[in-house]
PDB file of C-alpha atoms and ligand atoms in Angstrom:
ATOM      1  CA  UNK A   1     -74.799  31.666  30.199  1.00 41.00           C
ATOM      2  CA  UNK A   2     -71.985  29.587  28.808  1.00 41.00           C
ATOM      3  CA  UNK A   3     -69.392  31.523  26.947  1.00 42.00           C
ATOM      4  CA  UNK A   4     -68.898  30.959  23.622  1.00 45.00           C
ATOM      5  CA  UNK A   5     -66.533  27.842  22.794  1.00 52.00           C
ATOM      6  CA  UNK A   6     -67.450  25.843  26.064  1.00 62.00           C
ATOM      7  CA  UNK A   7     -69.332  22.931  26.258  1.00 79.00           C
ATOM      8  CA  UNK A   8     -72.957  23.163  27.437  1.00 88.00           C
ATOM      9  CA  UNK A   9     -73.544  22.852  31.133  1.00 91.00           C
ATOM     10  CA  UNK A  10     -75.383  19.891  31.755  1.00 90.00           C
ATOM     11  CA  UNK A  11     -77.890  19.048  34.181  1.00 93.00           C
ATOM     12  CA  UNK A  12     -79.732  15.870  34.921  1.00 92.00           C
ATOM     13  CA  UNK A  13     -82.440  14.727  36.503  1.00 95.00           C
ATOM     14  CA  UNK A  14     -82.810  11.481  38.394  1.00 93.00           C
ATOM     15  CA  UNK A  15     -84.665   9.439  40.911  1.00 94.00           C
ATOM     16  CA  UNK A  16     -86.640   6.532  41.207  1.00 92.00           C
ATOM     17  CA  UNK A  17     -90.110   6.521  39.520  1.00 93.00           C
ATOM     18  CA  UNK A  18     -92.791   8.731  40.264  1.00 95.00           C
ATOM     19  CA  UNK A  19     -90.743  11.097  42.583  1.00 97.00           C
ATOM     20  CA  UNK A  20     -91.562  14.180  40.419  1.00 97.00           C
ATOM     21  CA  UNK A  21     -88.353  13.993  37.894  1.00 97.00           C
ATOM     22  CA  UNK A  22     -90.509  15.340  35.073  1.00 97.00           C
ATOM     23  CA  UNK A  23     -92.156  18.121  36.888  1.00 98.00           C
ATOM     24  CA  UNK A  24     -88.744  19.609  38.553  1.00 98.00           C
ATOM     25  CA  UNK A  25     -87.420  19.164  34.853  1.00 98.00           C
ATOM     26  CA  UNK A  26     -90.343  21.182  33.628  1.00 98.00           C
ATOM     27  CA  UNK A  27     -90.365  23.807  36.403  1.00 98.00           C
ATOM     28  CA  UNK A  28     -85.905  24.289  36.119  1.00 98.00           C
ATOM     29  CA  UNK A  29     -86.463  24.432  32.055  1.00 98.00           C
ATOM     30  CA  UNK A  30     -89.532  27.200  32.590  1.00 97.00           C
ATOM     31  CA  UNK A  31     -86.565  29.419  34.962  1.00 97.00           C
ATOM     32  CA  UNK A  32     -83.747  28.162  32.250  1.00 97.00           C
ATOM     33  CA  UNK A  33     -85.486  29.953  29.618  1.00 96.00           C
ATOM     34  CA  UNK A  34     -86.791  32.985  31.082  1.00 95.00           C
ATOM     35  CA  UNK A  35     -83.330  33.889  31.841  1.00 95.00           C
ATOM     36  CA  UNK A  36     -82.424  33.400  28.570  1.00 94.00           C
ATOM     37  CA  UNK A  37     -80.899  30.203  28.094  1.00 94.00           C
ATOM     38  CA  UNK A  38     -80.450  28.939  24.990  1.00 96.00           C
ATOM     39  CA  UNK A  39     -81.850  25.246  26.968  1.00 96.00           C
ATOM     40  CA  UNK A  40     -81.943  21.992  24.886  1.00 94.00           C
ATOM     41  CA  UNK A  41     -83.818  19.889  27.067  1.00 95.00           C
ATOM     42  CA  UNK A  42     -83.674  15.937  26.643  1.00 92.00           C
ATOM     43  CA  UNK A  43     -86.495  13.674  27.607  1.00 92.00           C
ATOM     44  CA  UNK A  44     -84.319  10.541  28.384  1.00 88.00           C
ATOM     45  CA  UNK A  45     -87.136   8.314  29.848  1.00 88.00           C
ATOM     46  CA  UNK A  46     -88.747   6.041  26.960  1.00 87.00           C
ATOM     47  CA  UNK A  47     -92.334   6.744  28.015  1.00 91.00           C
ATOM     48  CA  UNK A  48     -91.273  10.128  26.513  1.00 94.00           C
ATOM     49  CA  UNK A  49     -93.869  12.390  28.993  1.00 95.00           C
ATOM     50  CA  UNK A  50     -91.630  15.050  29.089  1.00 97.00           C
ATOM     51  CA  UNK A  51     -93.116  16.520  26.288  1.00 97.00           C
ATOM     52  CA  UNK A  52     -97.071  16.157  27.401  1.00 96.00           C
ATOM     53  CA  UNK A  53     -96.175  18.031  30.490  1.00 97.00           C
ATOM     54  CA  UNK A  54     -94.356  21.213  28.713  1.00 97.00           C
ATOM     55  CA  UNK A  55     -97.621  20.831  26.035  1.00 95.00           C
ATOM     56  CA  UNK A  56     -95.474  20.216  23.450  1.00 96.00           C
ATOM     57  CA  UNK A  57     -96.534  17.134  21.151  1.00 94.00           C
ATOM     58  CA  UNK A  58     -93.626  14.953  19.611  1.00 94.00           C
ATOM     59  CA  UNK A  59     -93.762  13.163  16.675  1.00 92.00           C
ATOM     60  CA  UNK A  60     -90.375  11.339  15.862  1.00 93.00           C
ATOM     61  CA  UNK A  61     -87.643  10.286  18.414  1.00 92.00           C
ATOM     62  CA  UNK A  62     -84.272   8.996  18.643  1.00 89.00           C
ATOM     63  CA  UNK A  63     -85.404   5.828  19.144  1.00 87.00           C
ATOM     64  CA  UNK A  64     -87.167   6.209  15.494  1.00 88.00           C
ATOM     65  CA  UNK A  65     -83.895   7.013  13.817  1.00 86.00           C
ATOM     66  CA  UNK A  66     -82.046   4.632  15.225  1.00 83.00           C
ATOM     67  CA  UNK A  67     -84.267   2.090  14.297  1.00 82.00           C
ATOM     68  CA  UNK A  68     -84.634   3.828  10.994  1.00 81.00           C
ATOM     69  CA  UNK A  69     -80.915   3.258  10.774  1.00 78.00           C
ATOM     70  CA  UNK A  70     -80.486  -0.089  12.111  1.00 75.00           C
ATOM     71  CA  UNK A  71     -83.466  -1.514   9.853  1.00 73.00           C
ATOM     72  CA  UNK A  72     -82.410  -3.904   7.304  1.00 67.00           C
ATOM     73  CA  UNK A  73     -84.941  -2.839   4.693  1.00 67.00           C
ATOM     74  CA  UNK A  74     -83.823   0.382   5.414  1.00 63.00           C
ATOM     75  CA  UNK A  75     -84.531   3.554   3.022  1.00 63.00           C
ATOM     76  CA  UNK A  76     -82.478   5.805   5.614  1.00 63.00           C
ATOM     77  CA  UNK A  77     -79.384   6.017   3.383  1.00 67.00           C
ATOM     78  CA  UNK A  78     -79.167   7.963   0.318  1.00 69.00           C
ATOM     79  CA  UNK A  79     -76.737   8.007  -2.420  1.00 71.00           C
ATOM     80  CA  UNK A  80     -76.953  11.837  -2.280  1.00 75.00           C
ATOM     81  CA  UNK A  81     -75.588  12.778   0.701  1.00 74.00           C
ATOM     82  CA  UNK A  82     -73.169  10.997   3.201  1.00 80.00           C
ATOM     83  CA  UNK A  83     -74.273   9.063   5.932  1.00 77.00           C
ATOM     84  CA  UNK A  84     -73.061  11.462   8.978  1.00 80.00           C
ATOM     85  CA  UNK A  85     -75.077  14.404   7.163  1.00 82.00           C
ATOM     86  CA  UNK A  86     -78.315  12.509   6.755  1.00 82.00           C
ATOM     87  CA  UNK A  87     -77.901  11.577  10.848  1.00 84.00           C
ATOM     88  CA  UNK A  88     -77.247  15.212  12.343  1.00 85.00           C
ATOM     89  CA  UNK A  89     -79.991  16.393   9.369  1.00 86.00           C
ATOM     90  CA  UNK A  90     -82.602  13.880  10.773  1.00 87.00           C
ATOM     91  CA  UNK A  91     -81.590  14.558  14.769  1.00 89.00           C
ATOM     92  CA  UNK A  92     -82.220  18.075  13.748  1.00 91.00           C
ATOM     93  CA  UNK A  93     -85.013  17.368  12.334  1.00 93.00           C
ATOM     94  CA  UNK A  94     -86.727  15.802  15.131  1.00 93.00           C
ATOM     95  CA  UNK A  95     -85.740  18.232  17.605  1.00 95.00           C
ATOM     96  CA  UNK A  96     -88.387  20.209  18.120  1.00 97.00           C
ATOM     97  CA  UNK A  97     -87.898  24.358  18.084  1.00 96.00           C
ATOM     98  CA  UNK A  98     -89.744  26.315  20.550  1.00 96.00           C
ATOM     99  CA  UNK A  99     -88.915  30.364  20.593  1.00 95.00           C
ATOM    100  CA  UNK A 100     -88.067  29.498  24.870  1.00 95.00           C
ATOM    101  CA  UNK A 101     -86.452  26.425  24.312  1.00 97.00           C
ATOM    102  CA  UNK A 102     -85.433  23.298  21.640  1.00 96.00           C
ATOM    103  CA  UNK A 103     -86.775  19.692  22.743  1.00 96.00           C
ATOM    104  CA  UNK A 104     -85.355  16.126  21.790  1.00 93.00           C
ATOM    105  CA  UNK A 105     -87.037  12.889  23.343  1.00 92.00           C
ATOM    106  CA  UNK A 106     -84.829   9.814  23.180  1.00 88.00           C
ATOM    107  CA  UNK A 107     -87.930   7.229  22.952  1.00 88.00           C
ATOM    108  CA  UNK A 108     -88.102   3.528  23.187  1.00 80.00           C
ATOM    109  CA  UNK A 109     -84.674   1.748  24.218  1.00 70.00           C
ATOM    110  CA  UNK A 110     -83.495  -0.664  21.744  1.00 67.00           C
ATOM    111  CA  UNK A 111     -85.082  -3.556  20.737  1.00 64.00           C
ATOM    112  CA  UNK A 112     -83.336  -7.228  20.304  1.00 62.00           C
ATOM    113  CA  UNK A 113     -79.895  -7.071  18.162  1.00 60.00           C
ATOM    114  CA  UNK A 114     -76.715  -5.093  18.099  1.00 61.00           C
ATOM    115  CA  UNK A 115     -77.154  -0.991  18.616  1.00 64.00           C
ATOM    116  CA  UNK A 116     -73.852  -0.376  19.606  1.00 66.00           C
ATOM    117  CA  UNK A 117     -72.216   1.567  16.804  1.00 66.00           C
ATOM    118  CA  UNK A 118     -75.641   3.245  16.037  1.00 70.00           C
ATOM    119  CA  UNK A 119     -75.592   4.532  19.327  1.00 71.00           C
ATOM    120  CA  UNK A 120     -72.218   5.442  19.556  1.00 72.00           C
ATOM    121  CA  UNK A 121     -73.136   7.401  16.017  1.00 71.00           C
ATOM    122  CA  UNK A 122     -76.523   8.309  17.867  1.00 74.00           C
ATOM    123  CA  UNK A 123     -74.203   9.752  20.963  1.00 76.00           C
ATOM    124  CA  UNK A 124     -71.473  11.472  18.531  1.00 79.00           C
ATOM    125  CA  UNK A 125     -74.404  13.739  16.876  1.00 79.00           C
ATOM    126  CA  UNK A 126     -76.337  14.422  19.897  1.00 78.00           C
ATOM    127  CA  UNK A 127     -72.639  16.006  21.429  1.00 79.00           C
ATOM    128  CA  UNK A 128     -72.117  18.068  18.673  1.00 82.00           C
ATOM    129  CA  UNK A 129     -75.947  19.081  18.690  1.00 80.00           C
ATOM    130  CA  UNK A 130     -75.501  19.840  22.163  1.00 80.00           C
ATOM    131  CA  UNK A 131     -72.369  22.167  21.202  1.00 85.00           C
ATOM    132  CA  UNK A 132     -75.025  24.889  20.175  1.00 90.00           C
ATOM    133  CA  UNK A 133     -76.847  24.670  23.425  1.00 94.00           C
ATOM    134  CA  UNK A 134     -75.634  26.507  26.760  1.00 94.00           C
ATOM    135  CA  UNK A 135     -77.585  24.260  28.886  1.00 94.00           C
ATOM    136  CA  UNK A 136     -78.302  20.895  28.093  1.00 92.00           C
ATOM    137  CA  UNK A 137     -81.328  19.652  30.728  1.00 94.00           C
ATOM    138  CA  UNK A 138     -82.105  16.160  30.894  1.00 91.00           C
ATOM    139  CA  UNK A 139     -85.232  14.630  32.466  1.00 93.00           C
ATOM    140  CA  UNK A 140     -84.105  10.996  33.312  1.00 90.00           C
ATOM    141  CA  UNK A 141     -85.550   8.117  33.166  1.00 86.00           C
ATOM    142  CA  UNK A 142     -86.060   6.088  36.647  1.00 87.00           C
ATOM    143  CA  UNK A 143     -82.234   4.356  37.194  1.00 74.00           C
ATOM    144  CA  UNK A 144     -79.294   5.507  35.412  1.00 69.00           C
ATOM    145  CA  UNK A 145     -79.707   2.686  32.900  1.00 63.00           C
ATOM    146  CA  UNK A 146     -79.047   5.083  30.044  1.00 61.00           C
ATOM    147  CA  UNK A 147     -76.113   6.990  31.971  1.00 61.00           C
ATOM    148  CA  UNK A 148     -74.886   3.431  32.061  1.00 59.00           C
ATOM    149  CA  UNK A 149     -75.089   3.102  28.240  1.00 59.00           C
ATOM    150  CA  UNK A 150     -73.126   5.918  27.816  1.00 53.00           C
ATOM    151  CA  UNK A 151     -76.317   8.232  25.758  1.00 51.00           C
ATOM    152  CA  UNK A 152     -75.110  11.764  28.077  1.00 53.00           C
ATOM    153  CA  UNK A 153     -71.481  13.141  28.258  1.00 63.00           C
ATOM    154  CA  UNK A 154     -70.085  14.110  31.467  1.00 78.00           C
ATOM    155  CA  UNK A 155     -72.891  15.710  33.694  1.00 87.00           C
ATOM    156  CA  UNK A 156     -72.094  18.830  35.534  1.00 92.00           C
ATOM    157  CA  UNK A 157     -74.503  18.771  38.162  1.00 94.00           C
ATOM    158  CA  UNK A 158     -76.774  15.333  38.402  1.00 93.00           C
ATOM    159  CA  UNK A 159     -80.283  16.187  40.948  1.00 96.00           C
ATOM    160  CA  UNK A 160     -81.476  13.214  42.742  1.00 96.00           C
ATOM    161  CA  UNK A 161     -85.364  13.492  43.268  1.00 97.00           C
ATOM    162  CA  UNK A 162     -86.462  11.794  46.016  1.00 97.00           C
ATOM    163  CA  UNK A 163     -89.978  11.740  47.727  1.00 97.00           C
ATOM    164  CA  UNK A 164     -90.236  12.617  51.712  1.00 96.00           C
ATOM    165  CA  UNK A 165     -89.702   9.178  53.051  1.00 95.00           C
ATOM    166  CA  UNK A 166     -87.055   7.412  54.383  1.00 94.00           C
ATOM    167  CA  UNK A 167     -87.037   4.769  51.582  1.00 94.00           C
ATOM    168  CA  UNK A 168     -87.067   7.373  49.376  1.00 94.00           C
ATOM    169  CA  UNK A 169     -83.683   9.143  50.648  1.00 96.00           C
ATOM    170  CA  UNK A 170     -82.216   5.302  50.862  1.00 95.00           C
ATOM    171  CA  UNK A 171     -83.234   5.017  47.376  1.00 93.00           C
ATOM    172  CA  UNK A 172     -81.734   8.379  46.400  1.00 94.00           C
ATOM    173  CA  UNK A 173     -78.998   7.280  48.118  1.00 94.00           C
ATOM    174  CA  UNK A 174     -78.180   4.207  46.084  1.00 91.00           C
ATOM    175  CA  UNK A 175     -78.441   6.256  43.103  1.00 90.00           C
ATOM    176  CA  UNK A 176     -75.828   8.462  43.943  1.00 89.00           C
ATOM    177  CA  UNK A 177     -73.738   5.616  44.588  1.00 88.00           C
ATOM    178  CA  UNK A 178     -74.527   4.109  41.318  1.00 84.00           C
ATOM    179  CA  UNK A 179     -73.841   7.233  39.839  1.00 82.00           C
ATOM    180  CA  UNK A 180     -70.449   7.492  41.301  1.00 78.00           C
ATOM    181  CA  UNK A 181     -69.673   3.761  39.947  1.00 79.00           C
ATOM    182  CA  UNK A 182     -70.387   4.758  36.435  1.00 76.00           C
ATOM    183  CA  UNK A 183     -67.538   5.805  33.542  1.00 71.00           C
ATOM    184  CA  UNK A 184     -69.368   9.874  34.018  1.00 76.00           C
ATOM    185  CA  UNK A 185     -67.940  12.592  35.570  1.00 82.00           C
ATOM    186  CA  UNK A 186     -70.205  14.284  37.754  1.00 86.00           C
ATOM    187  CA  UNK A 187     -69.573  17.783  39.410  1.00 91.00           C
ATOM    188  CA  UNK A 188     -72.020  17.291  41.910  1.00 94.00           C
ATOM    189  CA  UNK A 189     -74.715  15.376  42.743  1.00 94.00           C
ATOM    190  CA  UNK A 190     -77.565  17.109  44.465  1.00 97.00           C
ATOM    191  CA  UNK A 191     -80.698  15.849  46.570  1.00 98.00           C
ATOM    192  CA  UNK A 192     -83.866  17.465  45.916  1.00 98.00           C
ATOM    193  CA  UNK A 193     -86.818  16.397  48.283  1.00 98.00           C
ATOM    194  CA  UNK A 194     -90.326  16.613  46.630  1.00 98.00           C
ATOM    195  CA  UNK A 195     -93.885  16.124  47.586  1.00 98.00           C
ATOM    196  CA  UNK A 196     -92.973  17.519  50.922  1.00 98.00           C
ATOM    197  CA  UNK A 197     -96.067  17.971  53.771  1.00 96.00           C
ATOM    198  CA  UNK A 198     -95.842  20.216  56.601  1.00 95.00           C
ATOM    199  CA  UNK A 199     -96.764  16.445  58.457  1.00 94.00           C
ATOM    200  CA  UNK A 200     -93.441  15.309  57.542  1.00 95.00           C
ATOM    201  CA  UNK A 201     -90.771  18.124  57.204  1.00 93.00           C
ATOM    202  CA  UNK A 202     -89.394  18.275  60.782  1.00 94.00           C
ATOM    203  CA  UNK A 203     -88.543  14.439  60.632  1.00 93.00           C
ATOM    204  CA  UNK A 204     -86.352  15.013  57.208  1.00 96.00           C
ATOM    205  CA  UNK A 205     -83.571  17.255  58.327  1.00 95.00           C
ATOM    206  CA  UNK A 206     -82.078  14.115  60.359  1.00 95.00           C
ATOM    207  CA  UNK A 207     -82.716  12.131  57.823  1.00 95.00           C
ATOM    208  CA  UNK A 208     -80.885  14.171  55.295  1.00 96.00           C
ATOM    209  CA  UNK A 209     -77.946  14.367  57.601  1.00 95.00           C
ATOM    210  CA  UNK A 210     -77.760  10.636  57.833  1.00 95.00           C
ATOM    211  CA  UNK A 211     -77.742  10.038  54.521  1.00 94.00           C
ATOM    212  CA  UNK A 212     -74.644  11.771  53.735  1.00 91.00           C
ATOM    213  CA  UNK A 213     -76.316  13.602  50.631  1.00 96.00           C
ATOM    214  CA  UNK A 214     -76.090  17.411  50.147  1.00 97.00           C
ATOM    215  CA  UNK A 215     -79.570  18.578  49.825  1.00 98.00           C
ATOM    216  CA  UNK A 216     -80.210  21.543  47.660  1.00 98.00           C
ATOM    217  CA  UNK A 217     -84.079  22.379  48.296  1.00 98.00           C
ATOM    218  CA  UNK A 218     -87.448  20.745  49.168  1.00 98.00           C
ATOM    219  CA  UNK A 219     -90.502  21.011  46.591  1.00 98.00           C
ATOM    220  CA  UNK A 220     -93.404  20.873  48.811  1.00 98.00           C
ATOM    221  CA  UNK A 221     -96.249  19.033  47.877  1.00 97.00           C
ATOM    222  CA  UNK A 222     -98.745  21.322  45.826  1.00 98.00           C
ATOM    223  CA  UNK A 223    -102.137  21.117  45.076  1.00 98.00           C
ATOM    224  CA  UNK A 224    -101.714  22.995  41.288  1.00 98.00           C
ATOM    225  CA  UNK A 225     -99.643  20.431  40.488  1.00 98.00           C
ATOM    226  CA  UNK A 226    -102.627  18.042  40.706  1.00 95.00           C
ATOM    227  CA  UNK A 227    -105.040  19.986  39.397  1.00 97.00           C
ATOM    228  CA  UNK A 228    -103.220  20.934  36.138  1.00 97.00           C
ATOM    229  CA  UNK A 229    -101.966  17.340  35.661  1.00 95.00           C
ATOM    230  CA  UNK A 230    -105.477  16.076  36.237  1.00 95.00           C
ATOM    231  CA  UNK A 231    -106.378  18.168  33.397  1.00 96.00           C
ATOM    232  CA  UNK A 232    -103.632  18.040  31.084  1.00 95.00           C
ATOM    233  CA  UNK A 233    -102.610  22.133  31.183  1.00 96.00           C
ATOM    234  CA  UNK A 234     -99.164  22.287  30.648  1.00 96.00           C
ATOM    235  CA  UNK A 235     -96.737  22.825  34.002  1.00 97.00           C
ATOM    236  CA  UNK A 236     -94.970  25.848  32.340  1.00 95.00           C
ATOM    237  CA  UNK A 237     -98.259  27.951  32.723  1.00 96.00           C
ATOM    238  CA  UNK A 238     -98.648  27.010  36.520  1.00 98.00           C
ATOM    239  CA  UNK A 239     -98.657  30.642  38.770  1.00 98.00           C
ATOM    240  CA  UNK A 240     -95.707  32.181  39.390  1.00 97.00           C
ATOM    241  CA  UNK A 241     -96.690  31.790  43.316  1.00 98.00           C
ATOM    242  CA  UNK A 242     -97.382  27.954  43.414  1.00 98.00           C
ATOM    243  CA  UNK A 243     -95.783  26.403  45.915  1.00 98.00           C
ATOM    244  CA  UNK A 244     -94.050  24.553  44.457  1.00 98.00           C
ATOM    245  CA  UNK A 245     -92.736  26.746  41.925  1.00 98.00           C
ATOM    246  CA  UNK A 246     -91.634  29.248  44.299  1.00 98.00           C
ATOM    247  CA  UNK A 247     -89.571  26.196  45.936  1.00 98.00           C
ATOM    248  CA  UNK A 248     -88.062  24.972  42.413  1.00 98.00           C
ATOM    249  CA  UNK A 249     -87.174  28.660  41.882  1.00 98.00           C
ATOM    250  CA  UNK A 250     -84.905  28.887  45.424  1.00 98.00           C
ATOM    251  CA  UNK A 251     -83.636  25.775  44.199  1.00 98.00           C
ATOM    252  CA  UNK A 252     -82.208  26.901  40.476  1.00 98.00           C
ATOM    253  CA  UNK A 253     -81.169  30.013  41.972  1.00 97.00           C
ATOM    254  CA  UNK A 254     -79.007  28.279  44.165  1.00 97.00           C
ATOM    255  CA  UNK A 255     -77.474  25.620  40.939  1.00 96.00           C
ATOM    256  CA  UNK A 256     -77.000  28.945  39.281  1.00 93.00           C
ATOM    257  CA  UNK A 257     -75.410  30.851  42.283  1.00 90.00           C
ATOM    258  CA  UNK A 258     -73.702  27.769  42.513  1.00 64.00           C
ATOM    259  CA  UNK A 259     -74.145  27.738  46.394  1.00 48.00           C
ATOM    260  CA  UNK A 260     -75.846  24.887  48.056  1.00 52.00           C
ATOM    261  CA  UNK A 261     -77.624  24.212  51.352  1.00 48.00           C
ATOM    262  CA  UNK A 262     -76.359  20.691  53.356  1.00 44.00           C
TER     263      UNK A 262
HETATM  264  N1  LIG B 301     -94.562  18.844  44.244  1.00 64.83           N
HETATM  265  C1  LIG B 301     -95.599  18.114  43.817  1.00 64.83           C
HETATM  266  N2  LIG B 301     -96.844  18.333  44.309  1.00 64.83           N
HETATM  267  C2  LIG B 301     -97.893  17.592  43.901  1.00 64.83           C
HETATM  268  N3  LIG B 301     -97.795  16.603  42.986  1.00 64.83           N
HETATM  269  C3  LIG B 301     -96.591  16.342  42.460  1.00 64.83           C
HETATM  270  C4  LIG B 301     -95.443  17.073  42.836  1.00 64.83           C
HETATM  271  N4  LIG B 301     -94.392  16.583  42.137  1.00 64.83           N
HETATM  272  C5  LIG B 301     -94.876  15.595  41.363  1.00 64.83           C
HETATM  273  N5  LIG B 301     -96.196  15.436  41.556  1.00 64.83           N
HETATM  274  C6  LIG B 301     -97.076  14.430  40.944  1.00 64.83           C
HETATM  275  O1  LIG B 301     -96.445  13.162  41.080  1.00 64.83           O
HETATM  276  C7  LIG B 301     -96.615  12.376  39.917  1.00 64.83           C
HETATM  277  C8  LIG B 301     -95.264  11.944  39.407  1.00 64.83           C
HETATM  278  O2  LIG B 301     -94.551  13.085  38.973  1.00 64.83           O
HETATM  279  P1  LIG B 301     -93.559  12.979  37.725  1.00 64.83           P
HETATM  280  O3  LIG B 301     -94.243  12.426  36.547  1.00 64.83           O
HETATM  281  O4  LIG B 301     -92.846  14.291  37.602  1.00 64.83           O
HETATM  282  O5  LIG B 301     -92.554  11.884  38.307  1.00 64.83           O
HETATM  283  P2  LIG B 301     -91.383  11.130  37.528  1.00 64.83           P
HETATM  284  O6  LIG B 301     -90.306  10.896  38.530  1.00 64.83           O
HETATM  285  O7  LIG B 301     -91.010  11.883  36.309  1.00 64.83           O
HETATM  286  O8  LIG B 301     -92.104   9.771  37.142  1.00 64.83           O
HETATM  287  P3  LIG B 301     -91.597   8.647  36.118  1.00 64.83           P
HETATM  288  O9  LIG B 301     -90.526   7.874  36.835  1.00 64.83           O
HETATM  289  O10 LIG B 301     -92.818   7.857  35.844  1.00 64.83           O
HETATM  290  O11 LIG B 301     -91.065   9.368  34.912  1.00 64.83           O
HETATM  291  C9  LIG B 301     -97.404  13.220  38.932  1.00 64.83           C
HETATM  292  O12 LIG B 301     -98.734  12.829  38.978  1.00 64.83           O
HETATM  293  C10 LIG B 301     -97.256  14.643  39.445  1.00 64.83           C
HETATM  294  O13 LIG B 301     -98.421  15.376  39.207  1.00 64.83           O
HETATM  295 MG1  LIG B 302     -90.961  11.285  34.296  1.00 64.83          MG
END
C-alpha cells in the first residue's frame, strides 16, 4: 500500500475494443481489494460497463456533472456555497462506496461546445479525490482518446490488452507508441495477452519477441467468463480456480512484486 502523503499508484487499462479491458480491470480490482487496497477504480470508457460487470449499478457520472455545469439553464450553482465545494461535493457524491472498493464512471464524452475549463475543473477534483485512494485503477476506453485529453495524471504502470493474434499485438503495439507520444508519464507499459487457446500459444512467444513489448502474463481463454457474462453474474464472484483468474492473479502478483516476464 501507498504510504501516507504519496500520490496513488495508478494503473490503466488499455487496448483496442473487445480485447477483455473490462474483465482484467474487474479481475486486478477483485485482488486490489482483497489485499486491502483502499482501490478507486475509474470506468473511463463512455459505454460505462465497468460497473454492470462488478454488479454495481450507477446512477450519475462525470459526464452528468459536467454537463450539469456547462448547461446554460443551469441550477448547479448555489449562492450558498462556492463553486469548487459544490464540484468535489457532487464528484463525491457520485462516486459510489463499496466496503471493498469506491467506483467513479466518467460517462458520455462531451457533446458540441467548449469543455475545456470544465474539464480542467473536472480533472483538478478528480486528482485531489484520487489523493485519498492508494490505487487508482482505470478501465480504459478503446484508444487513449481520453489520455489524450488529459482526464488521468501520470500513469504508473499502463497494461495493454491485446487478444492472441498477430493484429492484435500490432495493434497493441501502436498503442504503446501512441502512448509514448502523449504529454503522460508512464512507468511502464505492459502487454497482457487475453483470450489465449492452447491452439494458439506456441505461435505467440515469437510474436511477442518481435514486437518489442514486455509481456507480463497471458489470460487464457475461459469458459466462466462466458457463462457468467451470458448471464449477467458479476465477474468478482467467478471461482477462485477459473482459469482465467488464476492467470490475472500471476499477473498482479507480478505488478505488485514489481517483477515482469519479457
Ligand atoms: N479470458 C476470457 N475468456 C473468455 N471470454 C473473455 C475473456 N476475456 C474477455 N472475454 C469476453 O470478451 C468480451 C469482451 O470483453 P471486455 O468487455 O472485457 O472487453 P473490452 O476490451 O472491455 O471491450 P470494450 O472495448 O467494448 O470496452 C466479453 O464478452 C467477455 O466476456
Ligand atoms: Mg470495456
Amino acid at each position: 500500500m501507498s504510504e501516507c502523503g504519496r500520490r496513488a499508484r495508478i494503473i490503466a487499462v488499455a487496448g483496442k475494443g473487445g480485447t477483455g479491458k473490462t474483465v482484467i480491470t474487474s479481475l486486478l480490482l477483485r485482488f486490489l481489494a482483497e489485499d486491502g487496497e483502499r482501490v478507486l477504480a475509474i470506468d473511463a470508457d463512455p459505454a460505462t460497463s465497468l460497473p454492470g460487470t462488478l454488479g454495481i449499478k450507477i446512477k450519475r457520472t462525470i459526464g452528468d456533472v459536467r454537463e450539469e455545469i456547462a448547461s446554460p439553464s443551469s441550477v448547479f450553482f448555489s449562492e450558498d456555497m462556492p463553486t469548487d465545494m459544490l464540484i468535489e461535493y457532487r464528484i463525491d457524491e457520485i462516486t459510489v462506496k463499496t466496503p471493498r472498493f469506491s467506483l467513479l464512471a466518467m460517462g458520455r464524452s462531451e457533446g458540441p461546445g467548449c469543455y475545456c475549463l470544465v474539464n480542467d475543473m473536472l480533472r483538478h477534483f478528480i486528482d485531489r479525490l484520487s489523493s485519498r485512494y492508494s490505487t487508482i485503477l482505470i478501465d480504459c476506453e478503446a484508444g487513449l482518446e481520453h489520455l489524450s485529453r488529459r482526464t488521468t495524471q501520470d500513469v504508473d504502470t499502463m497494461l495493454v490488452v491485446s487478444d492472441a493474434t498477430k493484429r492484435g499485438i500490432d495493434t497493441a503495439i501502436s498503442i504503446a507508441d501512441l502512448a509514448a507520444c502523449l504529454h503522460i508519464n508512464f512507468g511502464q507499459i505492459l502487454l497482457v495477452l487475453n483470450k489465449v487457446t492452447e491452439e494458439v500459444r506456441p505461435m505467440l512467444d515469437d510474436m511477442v519477441k518481435a514486437s518489442d513489448l514486455t509481456l507480463i502474463g497471458m489470460v487464457p481463454e475461459d469458459e466462466n467468463i462466458r457463462a457468467f457474462d451470458l448471464e449477467g453474474k458479476p465477474l468478482l464472484e467467478l471461482p477462485e480456480d477459473s482459469k482465467a483468474v488464476v492467470a490475472v492473479r500471476a499477473i498482479y502478483d507480478k505488478l505488485m512484486g514489481g517483477s515482469h516476464s519479457s
